[in-house]
Short mmCIF file of C-alpha atoms in Angstrom, two decimals:
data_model
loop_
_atom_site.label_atom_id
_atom_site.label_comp_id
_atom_site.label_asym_id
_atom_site.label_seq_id
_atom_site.Cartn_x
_atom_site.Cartn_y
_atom_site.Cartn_z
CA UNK A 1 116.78 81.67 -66.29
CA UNK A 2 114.48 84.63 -66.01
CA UNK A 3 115.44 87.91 -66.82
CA UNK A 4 115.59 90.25 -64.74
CA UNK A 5 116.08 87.68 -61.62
CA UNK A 6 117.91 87.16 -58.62
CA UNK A 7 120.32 84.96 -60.75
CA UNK A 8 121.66 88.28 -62.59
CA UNK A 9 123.58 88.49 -59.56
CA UNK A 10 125.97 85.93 -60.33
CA UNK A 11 127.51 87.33 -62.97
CA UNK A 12 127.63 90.59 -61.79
CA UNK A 13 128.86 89.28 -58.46
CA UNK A 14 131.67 87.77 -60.31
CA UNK A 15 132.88 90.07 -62.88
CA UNK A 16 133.38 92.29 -59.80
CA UNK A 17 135.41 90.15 -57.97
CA UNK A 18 137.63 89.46 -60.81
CA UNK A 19 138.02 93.31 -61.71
CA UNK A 20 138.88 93.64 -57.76
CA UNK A 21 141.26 90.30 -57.70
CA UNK A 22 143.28 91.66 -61.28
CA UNK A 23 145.82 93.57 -60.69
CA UNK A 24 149.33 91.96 -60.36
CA UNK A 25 147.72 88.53 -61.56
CA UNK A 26 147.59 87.42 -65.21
CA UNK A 27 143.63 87.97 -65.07
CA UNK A 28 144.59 91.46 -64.67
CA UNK A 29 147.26 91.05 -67.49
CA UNK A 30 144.25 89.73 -70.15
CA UNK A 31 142.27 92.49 -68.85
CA UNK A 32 144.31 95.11 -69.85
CA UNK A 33 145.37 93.70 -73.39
CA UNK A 34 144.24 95.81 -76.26
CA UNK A 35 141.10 93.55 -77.70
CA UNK A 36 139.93 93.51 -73.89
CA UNK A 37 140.44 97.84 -73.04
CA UNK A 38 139.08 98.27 -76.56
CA UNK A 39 136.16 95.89 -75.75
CA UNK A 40 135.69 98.02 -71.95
CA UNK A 41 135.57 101.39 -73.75
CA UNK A 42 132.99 100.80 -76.06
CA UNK A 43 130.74 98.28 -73.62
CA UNK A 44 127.52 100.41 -72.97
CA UNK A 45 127.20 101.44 -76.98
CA UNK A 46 127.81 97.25 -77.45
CA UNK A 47 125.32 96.96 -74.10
CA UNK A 48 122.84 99.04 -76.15
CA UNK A 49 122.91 97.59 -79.58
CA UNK A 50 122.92 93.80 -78.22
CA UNK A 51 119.73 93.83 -76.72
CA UNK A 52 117.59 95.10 -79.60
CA UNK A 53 119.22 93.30 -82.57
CA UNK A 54 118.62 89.81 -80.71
CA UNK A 55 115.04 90.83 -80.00
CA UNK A 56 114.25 91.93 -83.38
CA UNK A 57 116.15 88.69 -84.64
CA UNK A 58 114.24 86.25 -82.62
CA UNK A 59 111.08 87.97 -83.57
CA UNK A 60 111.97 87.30 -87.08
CA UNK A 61 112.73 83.74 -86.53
CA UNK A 62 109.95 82.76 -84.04
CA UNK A 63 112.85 82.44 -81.20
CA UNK A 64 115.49 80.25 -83.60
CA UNK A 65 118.68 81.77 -83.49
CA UNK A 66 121.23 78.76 -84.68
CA UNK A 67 124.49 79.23 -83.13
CA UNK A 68 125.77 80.70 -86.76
CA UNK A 69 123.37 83.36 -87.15
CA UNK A 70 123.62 84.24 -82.62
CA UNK A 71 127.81 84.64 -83.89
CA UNK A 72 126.52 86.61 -86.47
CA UNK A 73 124.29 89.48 -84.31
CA UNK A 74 126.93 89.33 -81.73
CA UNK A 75 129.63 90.75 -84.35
CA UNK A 76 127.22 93.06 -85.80
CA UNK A 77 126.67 94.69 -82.45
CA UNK A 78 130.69 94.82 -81.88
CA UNK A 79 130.65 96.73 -84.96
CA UNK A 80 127.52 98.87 -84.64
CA UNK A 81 129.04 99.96 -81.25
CA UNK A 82 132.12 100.64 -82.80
CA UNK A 83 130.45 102.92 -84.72
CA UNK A 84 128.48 104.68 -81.72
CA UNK A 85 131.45 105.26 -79.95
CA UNK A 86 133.99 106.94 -82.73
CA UNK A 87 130.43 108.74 -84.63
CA UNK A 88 128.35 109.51 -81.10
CA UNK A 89 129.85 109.27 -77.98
CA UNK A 90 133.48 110.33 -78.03
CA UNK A 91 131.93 113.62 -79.98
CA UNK A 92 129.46 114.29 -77.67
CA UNK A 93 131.51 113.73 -74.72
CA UNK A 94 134.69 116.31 -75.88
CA UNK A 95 135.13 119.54 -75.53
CA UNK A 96 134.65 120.21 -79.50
CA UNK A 97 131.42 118.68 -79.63
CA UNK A 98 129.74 121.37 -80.35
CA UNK A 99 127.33 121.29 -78.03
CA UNK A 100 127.35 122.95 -74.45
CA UNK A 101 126.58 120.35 -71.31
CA UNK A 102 122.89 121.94 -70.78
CA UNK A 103 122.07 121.47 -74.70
CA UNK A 104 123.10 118.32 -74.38
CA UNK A 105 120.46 117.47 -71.28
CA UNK A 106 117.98 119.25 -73.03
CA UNK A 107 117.96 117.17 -76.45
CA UNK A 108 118.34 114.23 -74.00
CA UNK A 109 115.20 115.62 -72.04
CA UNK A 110 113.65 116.08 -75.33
CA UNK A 111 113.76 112.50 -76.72
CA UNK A 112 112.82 110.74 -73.31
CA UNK A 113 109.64 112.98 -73.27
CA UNK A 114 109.26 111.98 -76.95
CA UNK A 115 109.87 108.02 -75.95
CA UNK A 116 107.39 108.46 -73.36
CA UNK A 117 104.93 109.84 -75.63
CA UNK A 118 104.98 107.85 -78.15
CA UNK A 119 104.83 104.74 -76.10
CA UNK A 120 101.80 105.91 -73.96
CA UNK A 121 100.02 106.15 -76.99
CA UNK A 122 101.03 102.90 -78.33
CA UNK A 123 100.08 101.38 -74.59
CA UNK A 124 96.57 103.10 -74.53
CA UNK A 125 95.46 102.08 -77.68
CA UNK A 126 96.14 98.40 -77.61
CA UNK A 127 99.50 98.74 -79.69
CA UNK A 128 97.96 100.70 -82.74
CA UNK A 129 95.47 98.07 -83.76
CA UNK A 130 94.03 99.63 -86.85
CA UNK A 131 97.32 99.70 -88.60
CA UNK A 132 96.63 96.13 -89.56
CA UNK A 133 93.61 95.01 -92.02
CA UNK A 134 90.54 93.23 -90.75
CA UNK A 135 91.08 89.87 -91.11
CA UNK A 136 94.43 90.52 -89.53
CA UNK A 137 92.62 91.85 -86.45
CA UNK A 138 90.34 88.81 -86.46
CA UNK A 139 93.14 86.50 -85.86
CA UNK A 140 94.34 88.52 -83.12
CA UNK A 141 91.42 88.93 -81.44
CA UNK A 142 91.03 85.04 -80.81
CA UNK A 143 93.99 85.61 -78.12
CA UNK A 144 91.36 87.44 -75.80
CA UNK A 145 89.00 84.94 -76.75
CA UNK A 146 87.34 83.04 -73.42
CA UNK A 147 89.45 85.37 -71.00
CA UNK A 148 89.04 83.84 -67.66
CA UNK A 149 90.44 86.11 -66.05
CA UNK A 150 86.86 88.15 -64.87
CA UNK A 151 84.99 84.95 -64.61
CA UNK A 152 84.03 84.34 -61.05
CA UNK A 153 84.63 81.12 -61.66
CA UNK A 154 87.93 81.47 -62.37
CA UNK A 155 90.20 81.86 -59.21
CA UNK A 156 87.77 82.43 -56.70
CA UNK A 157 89.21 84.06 -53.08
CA UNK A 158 89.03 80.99 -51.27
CA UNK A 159 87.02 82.76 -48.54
CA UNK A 160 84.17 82.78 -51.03
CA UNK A 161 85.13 78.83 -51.17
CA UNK A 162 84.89 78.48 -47.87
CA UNK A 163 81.91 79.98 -47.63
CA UNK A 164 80.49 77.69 -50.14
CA UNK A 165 80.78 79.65 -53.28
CA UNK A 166 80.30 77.35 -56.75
CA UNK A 167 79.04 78.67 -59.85
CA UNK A 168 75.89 76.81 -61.04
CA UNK A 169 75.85 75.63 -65.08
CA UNK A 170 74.20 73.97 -67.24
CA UNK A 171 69.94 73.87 -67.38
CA UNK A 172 68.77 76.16 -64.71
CA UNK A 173 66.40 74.26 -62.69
CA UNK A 174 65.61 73.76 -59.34
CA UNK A 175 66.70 70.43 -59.17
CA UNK A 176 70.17 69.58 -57.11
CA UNK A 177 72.84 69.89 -59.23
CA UNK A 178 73.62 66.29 -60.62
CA UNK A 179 77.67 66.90 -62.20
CA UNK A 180 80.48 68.88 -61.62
CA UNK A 181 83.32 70.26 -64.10
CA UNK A 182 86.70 70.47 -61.89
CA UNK A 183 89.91 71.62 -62.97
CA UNK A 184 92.35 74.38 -63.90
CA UNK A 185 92.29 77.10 -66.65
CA UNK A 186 91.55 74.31 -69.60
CA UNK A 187 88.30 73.18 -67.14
CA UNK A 188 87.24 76.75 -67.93
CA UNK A 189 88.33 76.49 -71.57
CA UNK A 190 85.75 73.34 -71.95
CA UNK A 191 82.75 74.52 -69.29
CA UNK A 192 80.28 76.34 -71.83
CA UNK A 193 80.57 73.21 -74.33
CA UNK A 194 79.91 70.58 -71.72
CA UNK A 195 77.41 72.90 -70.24
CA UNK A 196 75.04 73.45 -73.41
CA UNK A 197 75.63 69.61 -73.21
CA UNK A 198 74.09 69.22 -70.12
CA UNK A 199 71.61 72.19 -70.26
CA UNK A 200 70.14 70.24 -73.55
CA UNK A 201 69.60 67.31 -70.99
CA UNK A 202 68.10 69.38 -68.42
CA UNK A 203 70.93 68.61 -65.95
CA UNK A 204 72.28 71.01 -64.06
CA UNK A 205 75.90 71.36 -62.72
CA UNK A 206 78.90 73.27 -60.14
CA UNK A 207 82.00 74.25 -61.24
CA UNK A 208 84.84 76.38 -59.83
CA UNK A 209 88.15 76.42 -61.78
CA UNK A 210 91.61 77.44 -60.84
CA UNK A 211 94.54 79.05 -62.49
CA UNK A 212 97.57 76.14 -62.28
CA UNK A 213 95.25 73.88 -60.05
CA UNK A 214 95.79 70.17 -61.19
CA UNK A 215 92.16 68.74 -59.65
CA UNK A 216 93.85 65.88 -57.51
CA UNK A 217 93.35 65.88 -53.71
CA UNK A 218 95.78 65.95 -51.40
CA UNK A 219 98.63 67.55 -54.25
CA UNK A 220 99.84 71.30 -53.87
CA UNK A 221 101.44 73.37 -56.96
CA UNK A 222 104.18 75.30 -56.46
CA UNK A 223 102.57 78.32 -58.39
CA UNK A 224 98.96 77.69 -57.24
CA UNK A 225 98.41 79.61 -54.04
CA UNK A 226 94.99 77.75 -52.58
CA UNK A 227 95.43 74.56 -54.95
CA UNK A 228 95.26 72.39 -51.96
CA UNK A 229 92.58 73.69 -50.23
CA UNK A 230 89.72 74.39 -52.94
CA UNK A 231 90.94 70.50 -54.10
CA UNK A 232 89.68 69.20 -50.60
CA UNK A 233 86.46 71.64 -51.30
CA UNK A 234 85.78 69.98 -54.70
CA UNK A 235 86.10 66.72 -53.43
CA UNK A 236 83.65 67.00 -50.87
CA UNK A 237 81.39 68.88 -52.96
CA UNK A 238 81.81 65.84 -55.47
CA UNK A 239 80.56 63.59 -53.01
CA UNK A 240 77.50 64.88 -52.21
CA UNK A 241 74.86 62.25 -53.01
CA UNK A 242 73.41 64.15 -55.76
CA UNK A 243 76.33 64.56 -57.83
CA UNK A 244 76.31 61.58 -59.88
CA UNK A 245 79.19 62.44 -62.61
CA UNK A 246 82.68 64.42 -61.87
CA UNK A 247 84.67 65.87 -64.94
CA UNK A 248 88.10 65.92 -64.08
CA UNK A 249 90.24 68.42 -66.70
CA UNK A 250 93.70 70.04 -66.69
CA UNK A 251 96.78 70.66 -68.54
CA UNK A 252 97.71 66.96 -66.99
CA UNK A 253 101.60 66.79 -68.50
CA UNK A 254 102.18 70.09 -67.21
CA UNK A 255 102.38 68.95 -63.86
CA UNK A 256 103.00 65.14 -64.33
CA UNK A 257 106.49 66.28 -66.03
CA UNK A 258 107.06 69.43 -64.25
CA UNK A 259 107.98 71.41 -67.56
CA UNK A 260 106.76 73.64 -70.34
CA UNK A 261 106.41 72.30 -73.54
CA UNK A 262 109.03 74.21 -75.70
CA UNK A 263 108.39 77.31 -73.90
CA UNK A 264 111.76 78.89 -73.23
CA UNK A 265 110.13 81.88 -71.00
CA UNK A 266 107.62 79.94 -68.86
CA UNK A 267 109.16 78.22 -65.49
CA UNK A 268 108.87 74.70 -64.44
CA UNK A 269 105.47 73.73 -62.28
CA UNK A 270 106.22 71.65 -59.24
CA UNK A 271 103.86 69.42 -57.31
CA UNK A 272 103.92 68.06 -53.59
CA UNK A 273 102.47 65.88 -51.60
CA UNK A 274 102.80 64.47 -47.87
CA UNK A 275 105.01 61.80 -48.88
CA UNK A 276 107.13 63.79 -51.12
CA UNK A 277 106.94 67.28 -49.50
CA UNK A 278 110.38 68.70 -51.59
CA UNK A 279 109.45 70.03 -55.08
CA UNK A 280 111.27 68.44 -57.65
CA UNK A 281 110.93 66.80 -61.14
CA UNK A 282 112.34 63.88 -60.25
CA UNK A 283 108.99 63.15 -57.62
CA UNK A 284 106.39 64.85 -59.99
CA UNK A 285 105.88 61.21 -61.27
CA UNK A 286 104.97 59.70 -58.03
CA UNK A 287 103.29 62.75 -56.69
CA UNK A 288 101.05 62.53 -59.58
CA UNK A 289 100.42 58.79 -59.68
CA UNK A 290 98.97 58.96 -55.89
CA UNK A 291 96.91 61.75 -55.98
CA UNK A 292 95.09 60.67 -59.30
CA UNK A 293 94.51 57.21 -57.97
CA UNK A 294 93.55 58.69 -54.76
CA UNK A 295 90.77 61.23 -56.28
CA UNK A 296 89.51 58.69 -58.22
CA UNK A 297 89.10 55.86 -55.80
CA UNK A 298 87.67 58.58 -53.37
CA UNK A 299 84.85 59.08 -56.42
CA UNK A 300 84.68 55.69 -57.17
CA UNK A 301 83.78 54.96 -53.64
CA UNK A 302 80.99 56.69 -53.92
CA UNK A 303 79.64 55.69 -57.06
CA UNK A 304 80.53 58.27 -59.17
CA UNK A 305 80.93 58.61 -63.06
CA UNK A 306 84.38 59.63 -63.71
CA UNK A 307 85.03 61.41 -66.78
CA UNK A 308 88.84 62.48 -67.59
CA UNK A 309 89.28 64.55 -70.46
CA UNK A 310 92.97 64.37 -71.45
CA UNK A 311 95.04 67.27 -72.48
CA UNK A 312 94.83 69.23 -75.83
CA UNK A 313 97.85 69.22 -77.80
CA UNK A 314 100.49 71.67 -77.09
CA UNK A 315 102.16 74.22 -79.74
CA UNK A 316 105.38 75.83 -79.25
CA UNK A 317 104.27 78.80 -80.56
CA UNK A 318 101.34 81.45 -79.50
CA UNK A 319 98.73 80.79 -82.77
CA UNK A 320 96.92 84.42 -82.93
CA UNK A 321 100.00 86.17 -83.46
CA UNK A 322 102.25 83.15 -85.76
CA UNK A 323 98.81 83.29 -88.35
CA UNK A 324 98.93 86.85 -87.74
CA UNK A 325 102.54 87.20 -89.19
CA UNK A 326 102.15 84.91 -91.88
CA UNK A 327 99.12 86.43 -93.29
CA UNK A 328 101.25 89.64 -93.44
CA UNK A 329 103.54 87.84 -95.00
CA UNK A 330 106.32 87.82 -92.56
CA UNK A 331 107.00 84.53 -92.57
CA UNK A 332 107.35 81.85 -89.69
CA UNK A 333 107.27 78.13 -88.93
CA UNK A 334 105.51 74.97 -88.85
CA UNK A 335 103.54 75.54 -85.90
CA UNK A 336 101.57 72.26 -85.85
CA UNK A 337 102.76 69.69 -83.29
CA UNK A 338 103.51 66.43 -84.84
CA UNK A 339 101.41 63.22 -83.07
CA UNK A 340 104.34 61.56 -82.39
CA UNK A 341 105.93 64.72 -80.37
CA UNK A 342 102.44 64.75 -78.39
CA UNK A 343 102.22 61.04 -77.48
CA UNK A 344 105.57 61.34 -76.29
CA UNK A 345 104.74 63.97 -73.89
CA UNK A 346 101.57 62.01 -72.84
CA UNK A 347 103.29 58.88 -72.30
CA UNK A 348 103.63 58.77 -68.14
CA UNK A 349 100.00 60.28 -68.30
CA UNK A 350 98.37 58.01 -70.34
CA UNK A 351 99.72 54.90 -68.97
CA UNK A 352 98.26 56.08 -65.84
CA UNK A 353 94.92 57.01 -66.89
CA UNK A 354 95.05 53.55 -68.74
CA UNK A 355 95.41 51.90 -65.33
CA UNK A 356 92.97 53.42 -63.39
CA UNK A 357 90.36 52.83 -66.70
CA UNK A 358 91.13 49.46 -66.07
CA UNK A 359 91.11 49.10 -62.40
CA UNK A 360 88.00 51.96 -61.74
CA UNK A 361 85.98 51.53 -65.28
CA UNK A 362 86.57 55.58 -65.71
CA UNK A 363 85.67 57.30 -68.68
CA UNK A 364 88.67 59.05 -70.49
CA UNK A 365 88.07 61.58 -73.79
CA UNK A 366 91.44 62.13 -75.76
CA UNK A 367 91.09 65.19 -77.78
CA UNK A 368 94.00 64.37 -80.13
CA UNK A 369 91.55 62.02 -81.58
CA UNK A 370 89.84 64.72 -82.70
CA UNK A 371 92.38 67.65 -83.56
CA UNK A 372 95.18 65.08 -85.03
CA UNK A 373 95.09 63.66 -88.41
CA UNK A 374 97.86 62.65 -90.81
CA UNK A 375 100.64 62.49 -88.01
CA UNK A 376 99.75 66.18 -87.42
CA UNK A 377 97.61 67.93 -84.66
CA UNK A 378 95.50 70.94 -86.13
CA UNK A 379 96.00 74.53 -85.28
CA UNK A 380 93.34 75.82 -87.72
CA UNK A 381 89.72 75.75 -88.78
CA UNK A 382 88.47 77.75 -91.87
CA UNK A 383 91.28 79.39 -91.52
CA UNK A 384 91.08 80.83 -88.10
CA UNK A 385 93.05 79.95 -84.96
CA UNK A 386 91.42 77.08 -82.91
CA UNK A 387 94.27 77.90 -80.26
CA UNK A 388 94.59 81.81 -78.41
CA UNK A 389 97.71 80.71 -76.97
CA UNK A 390 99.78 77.39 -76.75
CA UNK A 391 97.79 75.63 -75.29
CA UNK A 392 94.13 76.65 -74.73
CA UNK A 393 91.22 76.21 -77.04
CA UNK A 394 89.06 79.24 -78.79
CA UNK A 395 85.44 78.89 -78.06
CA UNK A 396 85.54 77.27 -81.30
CA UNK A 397 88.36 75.21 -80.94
CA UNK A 398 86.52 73.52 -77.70
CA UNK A 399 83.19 73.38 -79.63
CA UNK A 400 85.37 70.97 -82.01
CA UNK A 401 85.52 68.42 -79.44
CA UNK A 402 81.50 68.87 -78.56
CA UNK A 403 80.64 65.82 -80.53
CA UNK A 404 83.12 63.53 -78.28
CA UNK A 405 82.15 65.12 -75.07
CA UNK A 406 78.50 64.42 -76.11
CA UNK A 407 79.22 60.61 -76.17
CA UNK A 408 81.10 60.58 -73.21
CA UNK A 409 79.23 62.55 -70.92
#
């Protein structure tokens, strides 16, 4: 569960009702056994040394802790805050310490000014960039690559949508736009390779993509305020006469199975509809199935060329900074998602694009054709990241799958 969260109240909730219910109960009794007072006097130094030593150990593994090596932190704090309280804080807090009570505040004073410092300057400057080598940088760099997040494209206020707001790619020309890229962040990932497609064909385009916004009509996302509504905008936009080809992209299993993909901090996506209103995995399936069928026999109606472009493979790790660490040599995992692992996720998804190909005569582009080989799904080119995150594209990750796109658009 997230951290810090509303659900940090249970526990706290409850160890204060059993500290209130103890006495005269055999609760009370185990509380006030020697391990357990022993435990109580030294809990802020053990409060204190917990927190880092896991961090610092899950940075080291990539996030593995086995349950030998969690044992094995959790008794090294016991004894580090051993230490802390017979070495720093029973000193400090007697009478022979030394130290008066306003020397005491002062040195405290001291070091948070210090913290603070130190930190501000780490903040301002990006985290101290230059204390890694070039190439290092490089690799780090690709996370920023294709940053949607200034696009007006990208997340538009929906009263510029209403309003009629769409950003125009492709060939500039004067001529009605003849396609349209729709989707979520990945849409945005893919728009400046399908439009140098286009632009070479002197066709020009709208597009408008949305953070979390699977492009199906009639489906809301539970962490997509607007989804809904610019979907109904799109659609009608899409059915303008002149737009004779809709490109429908998105991080499709995200939604279709409501959660991450080996992502222990990121929260479960939930999609609606008007037949299944309550959010839910166990109705993602169905919500899914109707509003793909229903977008694309809406386009089909009206003569449309449907192109889906399936999802990229997924990595359960963020690329930039796992190449980072290994070219400085501080080891870390696999990161390269086997083909089986990624068909498995796909499965619901591709059976349903399979039976609207069949029944509609779409167009569908799977990228794994491109970035998988030898049961394994690339991570790399020339020895750069194609990924800035786990699961969006570089600019030259996407221009990977330009030759595909080419024959398919």
């Amino acid at each position: 569960t997230p951290f810090p969260g509303e659900a940090a109240l249970l526990p706290c909730i409850g160890a204060a009702l059993i500290v209130y219910a103890a006495p005269g109960t055999r609760t009370g009794a185990l509380l006030s056994t020697g391990p357990m007072v022993w435990t109580g006097l030294m809990s802020y130094s053990l409060y204190l040394w917990h927190w880092p030593l896991l961090v610092f150990a899950r940075y080291a593994t990539f996030g593995q802790l086995n349950p030998a090596q969690t044992a094995f932190f959790i008794l090294l704090s016991f004894g580090l805050a051993a230490l802390s309280l017979r070495y720093v804080e029973r000193p400090f807090r007697g009478k022979r310490s030394g130290f008066s009570r306003r020397q005491v505040f002062a040195l405290a004073g001291t070091a948070m000014v210090a913290a603070i410092c130190v930190g501000a300057i780490a903040a301002l400057s990006g985290g101290l960039p230059q204390r890694f080598d070039a190439g290092t940088r490089a690799i780090l760099a690709e996370a920023d690559q294709r940053d949607l997040s200034d696009s007006p494209c990208f997340d538009a206020p929906l009263a510029k949508i209403r309003a009629g707001f769409f950003c125009h790619v492709g060939a500039k020309t004067n001529a009605p736009a003849s396609f349209m890229i729709w989707g979520d962040s990945h849409a945005g990932v893919l728009e400046p390779v399908i439009s140098r497609i286009m632009a070479a064909r002197g066709q020009g385009g709208l597009y408008l993509s949305r953070s979390t916004c699977i492009p199906l009509q009639g489906v809301t996302v539970s962490r997509s305020e607007g989804c809904g509504e610019e979907n109904d905008v799109m659609l009608k936009a899409a059915l303008q006469p002149n737009i004779r080809e809709v490109v429908l992209i998105a991080h499709w299993a995200r939604y279709s199975e409501s959660t991450p993909y080996r992502d222990p901090d990121a929260r479960n996506v939930f999609i609606t509809d008007r037949q299944s209103p309550e959010p839910g995995i166990a109705v993602a399936h169905g919500v899914f199935a109707r509003g793909l069928e229903r977008t694309v026999a809406a386009l089909s109606r009206a003569h449309k060329k449907i192109v889906i472009i399936a999802q990229v493979p997924e990595v359960a790790w963020d690329i930039p900074e796992a190449y980072a660490r290994e070219r400085l040599r501080v080891g870390g995992p696999d990161t390269r998602t086997s083909v089986v692992d990624y068909l498995q996720r796909q499965q619901f998804v591709f059976n349903e694009f399979e039976k609207l190909r069949r029944a509609y005569g779409i167009t569908i582009v799977y990228p794994h054709s491109q970035l998988c080989a030898g049961g394994f799904c690339q991570v790399a080119a020339g020895g750069r990241p194609i990924y800035r995150d786990r699961h969006h594209l570089t600019p030259g990750g996407a221009a990977l799958l330009a030759p595909m796109l080419k024959s398919a658009l």
